[in-house]
Coordinates of C-alpha atoms in Angstrom, one line a residue:
M1 CA 143.6 59.3 -66.5
P2 CA 146.9 59.1 -69.1
E3 CA 150.2 60.1 -68.0
Q4 CA 150.6 62.9 -70.7
T5 CA 149.1 63.1 -73.9
T6 CA 146.8 65.7 -76.9
K7 CA 143.2 66.8 -76.7
S8 CA 140.1 66.8 -79.1
R9 CA 139.3 70.5 -78.7
C10 CA 142.2 71.3 -80.9
G11 CA 143.3 74.9 -80.5
R12 CA 140.7 75.9 -78.2
I13 CA 141.5 74.7 -74.9
K14 CA 144.9 73.1 -74.2
A15 CA 145.4 70.9 -71.1
Y16 CA 148.5 69.8 -69.5
F17 CA 148.6 67.3 -66.7
R18 CA 151.4 67.3 -64.1
R19 CA 151.7 64.4 -61.4
E20 CA 154.5 64.0 -58.7
E21 CA 154.7 62.4 -55.5
R22 CA 151.6 63.5 -54.0
Y23 CA 150.8 66.3 -56.4
E24 CA 148.4 66.1 -59.2
G25 CA 147.7 69.5 -61.5
L26 CA 145.9 70.5 -64.7
Q27 CA 146.4 73.5 -66.5
L28 CA 143.7 74.7 -68.9
V29 CA 145.1 77.1 -71.2
F30 CA 142.6 79.2 -73.6
K31 CA 144.9 82.1 -74.5
E32 CA 142.8 82.3 -78.1
H33 CA 139.6 81.6 -77.0
P34 CA 139.0 84.0 -74.0
E35 CA 135.2 83.7 -74.2
L36 CA 135.6 80.1 -72.9
K37 CA 136.4 81.4 -69.8
E38 CA 133.0 81.1 -68.0
E39 CA 132.3 77.5 -69.4
I40 CA 135.7 76.3 -67.9
L41 CA 134.7 78.0 -64.5
Q42 CA 131.3 76.4 -64.9
A43 CA 132.4 72.6 -65.6
I44 CA 135.0 73.3 -62.7
D45 CA 132.4 74.2 -60.0
E46 CA 129.9 71.6 -61.6
T47 CA 132.8 68.8 -61.3
M48 CA 133.5 70.2 -57.4
K49 CA 129.6 69.7 -56.7
E50 CA 129.7 66.3 -58.1
T51 CA 132.7 64.9 -56.7
G52 CA 132.8 66.4 -53.6
E53 CA 136.4 67.3 -54.0
K54 CA 137.8 70.8 -53.2
P55 CA 141.1 71.2 -55.3
A56 CA 142.9 74.4 -55.4
V57 CA 142.1 76.6 -58.7
F58 CA 144.4 79.7 -59.4
E59 CA 143.3 82.0 -62.4
N60 CA 145.9 83.5 -64.6
S61 CA 144.1 86.1 -66.8
E62 CA 143.6 89.4 -68.2
K63 CA 142.6 90.8 -65.0
S64 CA 146.4 90.1 -63.7
G65 CA 147.7 91.0 -67.1
A66 CA 149.6 87.7 -67.3
E67 CA 149.2 85.3 -70.3
P68 CA 148.3 82.9 -71.2
Y69 CA 145.1 82.7 -70.1
A70 CA 144.4 79.7 -68.0
F71 CA 143.2 77.8 -64.8
Y72 CA 145.3 75.8 -62.8
V73 CA 143.5 72.7 -60.7
E74 CA 145.8 71.4 -58.4
F75 CA 145.6 68.7 -55.6
N76 CA 148.3 69.0 -53.0
D77 CA 149.1 66.1 -50.4
D78 CA 146.7 63.6 -52.6
Y79 CA 147.5 60.5 -50.6
D80 CA 144.5 58.7 -52.4
K81 CA 145.1 59.8 -56.0
E82 CA 141.5 61.6 -55.8
G83 CA 142.5 64.3 -58.3
G84 CA 142.8 61.9 -61.2
D85 CA 139.0 60.9 -61.1
F86 CA 138.1 64.9 -60.8
F87 CA 140.3 65.6 -63.6
E88 CA 138.8 62.7 -65.8
I89 CA 135.2 64.3 -65.0
L90 CA 136.3 67.9 -65.8
L91 CA 138.1 67.3 -69.0
K92 CA 135.0 65.1 -70.3
K93 CA 132.8 68.3 -69.2
L94 CA 135.0 70.5 -71.5
G95 CA 135.2 67.9 -74.5
I96 CA 138.7 67.2 -74.0
D97 CA 140.0 63.6 -74.4
K98 CA 143.9 64.1 -73.8
C99 CA 146.3 66.4 -72.4
E100 CA 149.3 68.1 -74.0
E101 CA 152.7 67.2 -72.8

C-alpha cells in the first residue's frame, strides 16, 4: 500500500492512512455523504470475513454528535504488517485508489 497519497472517489469518501512502529490505521471520512455509511460498514465486514483479520473499528458519526462522519480501522501491535493487505482490499471494495495526506 502506498505510504500517503489522493483517492479516485473524489469528494465522496476521503481515506487517510497512518503507520507508526507496530500501528496501522485507516480513517474513512464521509461527512458530505452520510448515505455511504452502510456501504462502508458492509465493505469492512466483507473484508474481515475474506481475510480473517479482526481490526478495531471505531465510528465517529451523527449518533455521537461528532463530525466529521468517519470510521477508523486500526491494527495495534501489527508485528506482521497484516493491516496493509486488509486496507488494500477494503479500499479496492470502496473504489478508492489512494489516501489523503
